[in-house]
Short mmCIF file of C-alpha atoms in Angstrom, two decimals:
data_model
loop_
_atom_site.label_atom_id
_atom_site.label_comp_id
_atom_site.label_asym_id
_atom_site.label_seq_id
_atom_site.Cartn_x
_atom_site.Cartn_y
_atom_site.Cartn_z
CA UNK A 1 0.00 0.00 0.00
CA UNK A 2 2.84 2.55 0.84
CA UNK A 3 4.28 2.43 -2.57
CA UNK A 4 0.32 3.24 -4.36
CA UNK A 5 0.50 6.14 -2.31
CA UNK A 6 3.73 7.15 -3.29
CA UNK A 7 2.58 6.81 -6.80
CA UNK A 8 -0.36 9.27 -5.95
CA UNK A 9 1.14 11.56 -4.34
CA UNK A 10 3.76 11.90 -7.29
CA UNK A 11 1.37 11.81 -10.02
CA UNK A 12 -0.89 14.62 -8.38
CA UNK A 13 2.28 16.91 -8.12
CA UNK A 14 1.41 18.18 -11.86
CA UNK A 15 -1.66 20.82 -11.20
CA UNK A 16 -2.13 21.99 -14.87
CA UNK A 17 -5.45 20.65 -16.14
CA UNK A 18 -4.87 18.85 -19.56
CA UNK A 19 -9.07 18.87 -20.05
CA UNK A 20 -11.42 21.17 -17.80
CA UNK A 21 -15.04 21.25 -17.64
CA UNK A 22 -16.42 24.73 -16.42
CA UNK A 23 -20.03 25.32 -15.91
CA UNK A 24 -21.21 22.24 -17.86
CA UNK A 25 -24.75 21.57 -17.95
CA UNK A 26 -26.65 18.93 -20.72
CA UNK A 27 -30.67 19.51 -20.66
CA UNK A 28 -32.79 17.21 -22.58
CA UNK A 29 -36.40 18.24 -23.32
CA UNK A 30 -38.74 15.22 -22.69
CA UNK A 31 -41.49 15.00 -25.61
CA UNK A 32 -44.84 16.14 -24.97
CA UNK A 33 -47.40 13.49 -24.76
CA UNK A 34 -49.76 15.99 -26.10
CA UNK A 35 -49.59 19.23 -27.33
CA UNK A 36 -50.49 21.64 -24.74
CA UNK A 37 -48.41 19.93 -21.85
CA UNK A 38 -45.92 21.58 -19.93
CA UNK A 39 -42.13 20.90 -21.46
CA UNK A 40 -40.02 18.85 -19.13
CA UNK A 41 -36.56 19.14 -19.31
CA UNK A 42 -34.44 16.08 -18.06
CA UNK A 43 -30.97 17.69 -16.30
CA UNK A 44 -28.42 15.25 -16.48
CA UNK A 45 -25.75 17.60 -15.57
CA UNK A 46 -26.82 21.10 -14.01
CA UNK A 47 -23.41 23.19 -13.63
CA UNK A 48 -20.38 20.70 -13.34
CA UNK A 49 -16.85 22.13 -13.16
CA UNK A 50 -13.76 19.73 -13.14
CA UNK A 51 -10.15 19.56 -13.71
CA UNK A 52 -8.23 16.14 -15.12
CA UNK A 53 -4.68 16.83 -14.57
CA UNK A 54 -1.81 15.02 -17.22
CA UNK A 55 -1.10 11.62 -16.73
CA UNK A 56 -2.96 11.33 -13.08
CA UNK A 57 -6.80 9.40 -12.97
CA UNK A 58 -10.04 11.09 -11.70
CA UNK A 59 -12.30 9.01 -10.35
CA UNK A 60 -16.13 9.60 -10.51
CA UNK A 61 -18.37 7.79 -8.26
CA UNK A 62 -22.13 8.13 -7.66
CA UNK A 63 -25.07 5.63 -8.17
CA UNK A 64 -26.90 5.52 -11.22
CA UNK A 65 -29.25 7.93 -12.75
CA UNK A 66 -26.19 11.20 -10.81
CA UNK A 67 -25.17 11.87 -14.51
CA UNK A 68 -22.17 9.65 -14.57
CA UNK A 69 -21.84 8.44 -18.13
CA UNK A 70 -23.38 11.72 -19.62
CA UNK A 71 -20.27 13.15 -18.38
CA UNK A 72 -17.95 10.68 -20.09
CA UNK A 73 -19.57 12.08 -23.36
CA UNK A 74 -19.59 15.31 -22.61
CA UNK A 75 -15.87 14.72 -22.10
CA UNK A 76 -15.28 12.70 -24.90
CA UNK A 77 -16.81 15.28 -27.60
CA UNK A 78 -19.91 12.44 -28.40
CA UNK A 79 -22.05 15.17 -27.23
CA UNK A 80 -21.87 19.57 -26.92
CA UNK A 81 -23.26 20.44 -24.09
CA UNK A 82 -26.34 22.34 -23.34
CA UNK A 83 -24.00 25.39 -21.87
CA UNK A 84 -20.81 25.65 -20.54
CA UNK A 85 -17.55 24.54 -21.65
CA UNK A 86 -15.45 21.67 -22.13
CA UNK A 87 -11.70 22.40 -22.57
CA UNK A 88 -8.48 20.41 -23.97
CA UNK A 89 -5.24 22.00 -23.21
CA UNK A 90 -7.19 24.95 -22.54
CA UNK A 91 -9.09 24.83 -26.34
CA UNK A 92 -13.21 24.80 -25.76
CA UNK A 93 -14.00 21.04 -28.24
CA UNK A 94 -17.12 22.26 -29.29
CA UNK A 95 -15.57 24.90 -30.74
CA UNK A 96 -13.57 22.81 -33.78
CA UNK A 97 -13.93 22.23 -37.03
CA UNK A 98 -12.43 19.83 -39.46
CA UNK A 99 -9.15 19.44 -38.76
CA UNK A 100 -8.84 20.66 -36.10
CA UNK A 101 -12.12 18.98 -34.49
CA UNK A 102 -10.20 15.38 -35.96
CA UNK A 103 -7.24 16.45 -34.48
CA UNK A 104 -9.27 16.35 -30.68
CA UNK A 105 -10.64 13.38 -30.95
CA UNK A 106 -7.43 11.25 -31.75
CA UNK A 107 -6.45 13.14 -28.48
CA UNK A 108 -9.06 12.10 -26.10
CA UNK A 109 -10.97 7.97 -26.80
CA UNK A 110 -13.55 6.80 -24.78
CA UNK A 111 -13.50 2.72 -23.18
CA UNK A 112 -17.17 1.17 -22.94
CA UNK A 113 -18.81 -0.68 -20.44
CA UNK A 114 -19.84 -3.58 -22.75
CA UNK A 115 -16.32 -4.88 -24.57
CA UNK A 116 -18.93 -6.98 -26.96
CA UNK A 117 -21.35 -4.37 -27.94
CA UNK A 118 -18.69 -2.13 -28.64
CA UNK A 119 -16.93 -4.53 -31.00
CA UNK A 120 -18.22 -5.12 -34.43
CA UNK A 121 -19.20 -8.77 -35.03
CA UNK A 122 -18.73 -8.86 -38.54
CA UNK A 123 -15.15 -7.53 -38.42
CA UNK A 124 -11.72 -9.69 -37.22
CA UNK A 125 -9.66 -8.09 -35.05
CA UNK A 126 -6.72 -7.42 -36.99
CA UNK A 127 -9.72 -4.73 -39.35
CA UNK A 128 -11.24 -3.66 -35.94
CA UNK A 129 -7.54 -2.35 -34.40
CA UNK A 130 -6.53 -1.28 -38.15
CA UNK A 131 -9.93 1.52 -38.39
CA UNK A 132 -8.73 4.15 -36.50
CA UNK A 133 -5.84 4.24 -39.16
CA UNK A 134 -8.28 4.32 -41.80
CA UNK A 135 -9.49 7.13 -40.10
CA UNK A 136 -6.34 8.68 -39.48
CA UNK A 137 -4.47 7.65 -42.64
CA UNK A 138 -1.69 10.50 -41.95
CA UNK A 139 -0.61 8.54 -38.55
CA UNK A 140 0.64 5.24 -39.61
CA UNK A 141 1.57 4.53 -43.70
CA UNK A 142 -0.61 1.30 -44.78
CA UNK A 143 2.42 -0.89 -45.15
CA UNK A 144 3.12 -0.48 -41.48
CA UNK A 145 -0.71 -0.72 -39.66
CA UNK A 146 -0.20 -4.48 -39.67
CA UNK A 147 3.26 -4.34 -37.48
CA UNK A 148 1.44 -1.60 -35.67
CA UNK A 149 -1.53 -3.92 -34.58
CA UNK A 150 0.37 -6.62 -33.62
CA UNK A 151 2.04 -4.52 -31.32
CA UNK A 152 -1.34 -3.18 -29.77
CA UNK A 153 -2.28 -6.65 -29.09
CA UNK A 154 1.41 -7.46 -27.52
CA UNK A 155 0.94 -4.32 -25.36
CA UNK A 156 -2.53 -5.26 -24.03
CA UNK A 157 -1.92 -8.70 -23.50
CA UNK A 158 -2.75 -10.90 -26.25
CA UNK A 159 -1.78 -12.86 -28.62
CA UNK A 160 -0.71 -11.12 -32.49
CA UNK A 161 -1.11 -14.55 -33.92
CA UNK A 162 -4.81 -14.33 -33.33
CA UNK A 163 -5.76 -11.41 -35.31
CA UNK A 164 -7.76 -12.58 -37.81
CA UNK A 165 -9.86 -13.86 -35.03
CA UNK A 166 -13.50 -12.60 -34.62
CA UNK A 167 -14.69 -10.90 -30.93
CA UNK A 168 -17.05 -13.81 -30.11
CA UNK A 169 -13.74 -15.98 -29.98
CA UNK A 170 -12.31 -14.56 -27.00
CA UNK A 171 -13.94 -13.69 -23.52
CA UNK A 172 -15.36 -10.81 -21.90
CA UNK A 173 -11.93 -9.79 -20.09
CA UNK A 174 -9.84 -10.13 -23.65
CA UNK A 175 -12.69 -8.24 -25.51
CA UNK A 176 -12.02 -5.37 -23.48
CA UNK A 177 -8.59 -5.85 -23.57
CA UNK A 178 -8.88 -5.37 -27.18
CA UNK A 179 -11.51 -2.50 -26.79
CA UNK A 180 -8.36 -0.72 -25.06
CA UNK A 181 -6.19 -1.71 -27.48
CA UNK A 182 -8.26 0.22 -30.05
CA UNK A 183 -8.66 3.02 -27.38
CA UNK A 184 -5.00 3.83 -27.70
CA UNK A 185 -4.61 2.86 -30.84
CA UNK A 186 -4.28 7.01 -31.69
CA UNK A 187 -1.60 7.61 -28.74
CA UNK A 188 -4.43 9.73 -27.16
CA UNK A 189 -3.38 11.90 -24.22
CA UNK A 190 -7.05 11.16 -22.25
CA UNK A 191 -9.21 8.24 -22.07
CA UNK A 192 -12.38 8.08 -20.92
CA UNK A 193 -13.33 4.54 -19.07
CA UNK A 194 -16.86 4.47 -18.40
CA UNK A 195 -17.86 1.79 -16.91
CA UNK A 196 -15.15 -0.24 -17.86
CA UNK A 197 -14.57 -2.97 -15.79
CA UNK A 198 -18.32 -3.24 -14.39
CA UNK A 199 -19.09 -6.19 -17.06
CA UNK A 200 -16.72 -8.31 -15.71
CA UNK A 201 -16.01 -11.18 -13.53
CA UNK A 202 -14.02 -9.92 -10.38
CA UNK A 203 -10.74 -11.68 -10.92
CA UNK A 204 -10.25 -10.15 -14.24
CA UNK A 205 -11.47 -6.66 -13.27
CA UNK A 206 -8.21 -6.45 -11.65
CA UNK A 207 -6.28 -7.82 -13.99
CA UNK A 208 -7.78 -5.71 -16.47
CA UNK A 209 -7.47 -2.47 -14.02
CA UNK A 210 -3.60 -3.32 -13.72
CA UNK A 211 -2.88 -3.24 -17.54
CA UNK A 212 -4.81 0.01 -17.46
CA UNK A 213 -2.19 0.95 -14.94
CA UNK A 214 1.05 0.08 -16.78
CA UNK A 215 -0.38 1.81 -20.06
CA UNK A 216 -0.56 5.03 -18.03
CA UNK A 217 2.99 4.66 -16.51
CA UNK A 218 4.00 3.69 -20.19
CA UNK A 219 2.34 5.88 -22.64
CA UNK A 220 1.62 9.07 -19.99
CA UNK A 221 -1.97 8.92 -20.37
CA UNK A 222 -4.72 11.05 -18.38
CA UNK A 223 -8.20 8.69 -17.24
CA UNK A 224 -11.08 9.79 -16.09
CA UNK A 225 -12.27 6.53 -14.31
CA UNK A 226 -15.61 5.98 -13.67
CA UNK A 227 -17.24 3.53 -11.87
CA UNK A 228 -19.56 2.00 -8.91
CA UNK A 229 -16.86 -0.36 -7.76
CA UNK A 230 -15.73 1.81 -5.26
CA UNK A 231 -12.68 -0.17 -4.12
CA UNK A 232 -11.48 -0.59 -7.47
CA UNK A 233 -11.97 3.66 -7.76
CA UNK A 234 -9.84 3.93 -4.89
CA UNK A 235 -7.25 2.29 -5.97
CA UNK A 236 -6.32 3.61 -9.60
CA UNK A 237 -7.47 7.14 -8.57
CA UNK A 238 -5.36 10.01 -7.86
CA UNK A 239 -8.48 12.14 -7.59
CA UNK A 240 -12.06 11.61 -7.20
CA UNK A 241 -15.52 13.28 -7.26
CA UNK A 242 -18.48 12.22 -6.30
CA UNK A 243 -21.71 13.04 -8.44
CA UNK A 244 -25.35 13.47 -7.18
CA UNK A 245 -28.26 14.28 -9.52
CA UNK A 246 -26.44 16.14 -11.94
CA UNK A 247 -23.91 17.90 -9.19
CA UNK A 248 -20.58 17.63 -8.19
CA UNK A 249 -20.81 17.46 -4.50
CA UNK A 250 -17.27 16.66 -3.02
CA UNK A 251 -14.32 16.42 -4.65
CA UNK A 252 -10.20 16.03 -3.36
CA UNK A 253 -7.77 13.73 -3.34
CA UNK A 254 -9.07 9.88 -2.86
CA UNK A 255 -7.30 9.88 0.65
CA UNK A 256 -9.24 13.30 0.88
CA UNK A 257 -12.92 11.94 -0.41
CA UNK A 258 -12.68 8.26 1.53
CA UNK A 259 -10.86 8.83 4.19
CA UNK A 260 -11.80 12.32 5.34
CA UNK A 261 -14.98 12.78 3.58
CA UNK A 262 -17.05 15.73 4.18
CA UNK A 263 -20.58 15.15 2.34
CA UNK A 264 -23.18 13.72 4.24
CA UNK A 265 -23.77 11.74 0.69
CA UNK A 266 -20.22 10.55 0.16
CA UNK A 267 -20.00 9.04 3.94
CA UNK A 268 -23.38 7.52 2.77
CA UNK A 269 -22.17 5.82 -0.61
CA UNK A 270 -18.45 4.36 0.92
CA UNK A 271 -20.68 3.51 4.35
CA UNK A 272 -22.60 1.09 1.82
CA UNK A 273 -18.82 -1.05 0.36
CA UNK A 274 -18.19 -3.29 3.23
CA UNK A 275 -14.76 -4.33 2.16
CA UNK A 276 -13.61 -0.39 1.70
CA UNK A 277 -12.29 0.59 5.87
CA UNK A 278 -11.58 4.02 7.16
CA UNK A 279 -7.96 5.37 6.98
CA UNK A 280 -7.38 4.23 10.56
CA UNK A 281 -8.56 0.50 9.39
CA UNK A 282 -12.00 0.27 11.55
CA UNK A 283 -15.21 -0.52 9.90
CA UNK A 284 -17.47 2.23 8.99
CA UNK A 285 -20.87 2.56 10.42
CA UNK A 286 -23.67 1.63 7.91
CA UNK A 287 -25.59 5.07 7.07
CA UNK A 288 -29.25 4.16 5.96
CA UNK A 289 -30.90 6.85 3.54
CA UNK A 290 -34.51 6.95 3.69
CA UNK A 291 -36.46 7.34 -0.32
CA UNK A 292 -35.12 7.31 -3.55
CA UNK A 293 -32.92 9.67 -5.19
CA UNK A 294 -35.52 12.54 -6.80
CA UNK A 295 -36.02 12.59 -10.40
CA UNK A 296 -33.74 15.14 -12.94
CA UNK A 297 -36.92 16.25 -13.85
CA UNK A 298 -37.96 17.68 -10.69
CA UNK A 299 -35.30 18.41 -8.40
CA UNK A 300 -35.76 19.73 -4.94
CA UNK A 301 -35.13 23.19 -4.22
CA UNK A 302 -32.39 23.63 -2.21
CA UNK A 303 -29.42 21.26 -1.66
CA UNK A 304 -30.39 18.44 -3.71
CA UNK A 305 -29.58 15.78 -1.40
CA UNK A 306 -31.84 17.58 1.78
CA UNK A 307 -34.58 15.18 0.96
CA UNK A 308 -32.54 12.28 1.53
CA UNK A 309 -29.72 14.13 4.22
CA UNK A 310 -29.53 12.63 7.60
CA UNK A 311 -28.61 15.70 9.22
CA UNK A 312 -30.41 18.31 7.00
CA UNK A 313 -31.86 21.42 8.29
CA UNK A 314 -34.58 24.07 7.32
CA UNK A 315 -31.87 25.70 5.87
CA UNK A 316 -30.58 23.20 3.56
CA UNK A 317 -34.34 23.14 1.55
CA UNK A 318 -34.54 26.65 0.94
CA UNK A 319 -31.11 27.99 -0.09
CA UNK A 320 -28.47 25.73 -2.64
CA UNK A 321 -24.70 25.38 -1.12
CA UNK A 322 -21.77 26.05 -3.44
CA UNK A 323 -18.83 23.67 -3.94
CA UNK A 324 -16.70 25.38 -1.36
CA UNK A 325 -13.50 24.52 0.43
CA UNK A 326 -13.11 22.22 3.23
CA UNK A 327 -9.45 21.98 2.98
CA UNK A 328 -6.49 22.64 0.52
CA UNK A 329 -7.52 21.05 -2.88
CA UNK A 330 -10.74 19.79 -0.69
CA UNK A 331 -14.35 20.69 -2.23
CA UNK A 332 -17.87 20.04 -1.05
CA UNK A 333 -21.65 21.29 -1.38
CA UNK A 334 -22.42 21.23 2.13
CA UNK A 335 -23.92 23.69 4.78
CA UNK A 336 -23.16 21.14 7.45
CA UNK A 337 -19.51 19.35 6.45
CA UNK A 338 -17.70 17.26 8.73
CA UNK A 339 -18.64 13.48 9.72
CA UNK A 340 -22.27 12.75 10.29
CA UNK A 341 -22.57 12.25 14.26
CA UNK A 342 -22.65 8.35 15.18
CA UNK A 343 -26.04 7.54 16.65
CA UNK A 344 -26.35 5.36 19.72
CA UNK A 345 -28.87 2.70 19.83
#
């Protein structure tokens, strides 16, 4: 454990954001089930702002429905947000054209949760790893994209002699093995893992999370990790933030957000991973929230999380908190921070 730390503390040395999100929201308007009904708009993400620093991972955590993987495409150029902007060594994406706009996205892939659905069936592997060159035709000269693929494969893992191979011949773990493969494929500087490891059997989520890990050392590459295995989000994360209904609500260091965690929802969400202990090794105390999270659609007024909050007050459902400073490089949305009181029986 003392040498991950190390690592850490090393990689989160280098404070110059290589992407930044800065007032990000995405709105979807829900069709009207008959003409004169009120619009309803759907917000997935309702003023986000986030840093991802070169070649360290931020980790996202929430559970589902907080806006998670509309923020990995936000990120990832898929999608232009509503408002706000989304910024790659300090150029706004949505903002390219042509060129330029081709130029970003060989910079920045995205990894999906499903390694099969993401790999065409009707294509081998060797065609699969060779379309980003097609794409790209200035990066690698045709009579090289063969060598070049074989050495994808060697660098993931796998086997070169099998690239003529369709997906449906290997497992779940190799298929996204080979979806990374693809992923850097470009020499991207960011990658986007949504969901990445979710789809498959423990044992080879960490095998799969430790070739993840030598790529970075190896190629310098920024992540932005998300997922809802927290312990595996501990881990491989230099920094992490936790989401709620559209809303960054804490975000710091992972030593910061797990082991000194401020919002009443973040003690709430790490309370609920048996395996993951405090810093000091003791077991956490279960926290029980009472209802279900409240629908993008409607969201209560005030903090977000007050209908839901252990220790909210009449405060906390008529004003909104701001993502303020609980200590250095420490954030949270939180009249009240600080560990929720331990209730005696």
């Amino acid at each position: 454990m003392p040498h991950i730390v190390a690592e850490h503390a090393r990689r989160a040395t280098n404070t110059s954001p290589i992407m930044e999100l800065r007032g990000v929201k995405q709105h979807y308007a829900i069709a009207r089930p008959l003409p004169f009904a009120p619009k309803k708009i759907v917000r997935a993400l309702d003023g986000v702002d986030l840093r991802v620093k070169p070649g360290s991972t931020l980790g996202i955590i929430g559970e589902s429905g907080c806006g998670k993987s509309t923020l990995a495409r936000i990120l990832s150029g898929l999608e232009a947000p509503s408002e706000g902007e989304v910024l790659f060594e300090g150029v706004d994406i949505n903002s390219l054209r042509g060129a330029e706009k081709r130029h970003m996205r060989q910079n920045i892939q995205l990894i999906f949760q499903d390694p099969y659905a993401a790999l065409d069936p009707r294509m081998s592997i060797e065609q699969i790893l060779s379309e980003p060159f097609e794409i790209h035709p200035g990066l690698v000269p045709e009579s090289g994209r063969r060598r070049k693929v074989q050495e994808l494969m060697e660098l993931v893992g796998l086997n070169p002699d099998h690239l003529g191979r369709y997906p449906h011949n290997f497992s779940g773990g190799q298929q996204q093995r080979i979806g990374i493969a693809r992923g850097i494929a470009l020499n991207p500087k960011v990658l986007i893992c949504d969901e990445a490891v979710s789809a498959l059997d423990v044992s080879v989520r960490a095998q799969v999370v430790n070739l993840l890990q030598d790529l970075q050392q190896e190629l310098g590459l920024s992540f932005v990790f998300i997922a809802h295995d927290l312990q595996i989000v501990r881990h491989i994360s230099d920094e992490v933030a936790t989401m709620y209904l559209g809303r960054i609500v804490e975000h710091g260091t992972f030593a910061q957000v797990y082991d000194h965690s401020e919002h009443p929802y973040t003690q709430a969400l790490l309370s609920a991973a048996p395996e993951l202990r405090q810093g000091n090794g003791t077991k956490r105390e279960l926290i029980m929230l009472q209802g279900d999270p409240p629908s993008p659609l409607d969201p209560p007024p005030g903090c977000r999380f007050h209908t839901r909050c252990p220790i909210a007050q009449a405060r906390c459902a008529q004003a909104e908190p701001t993502l303020d400073g609980v200590g250095e490089g420490h954030n949270a949305r939180c009249f009240f921070p600080g560990p929720i009181p331990v209730r005696s029986a």
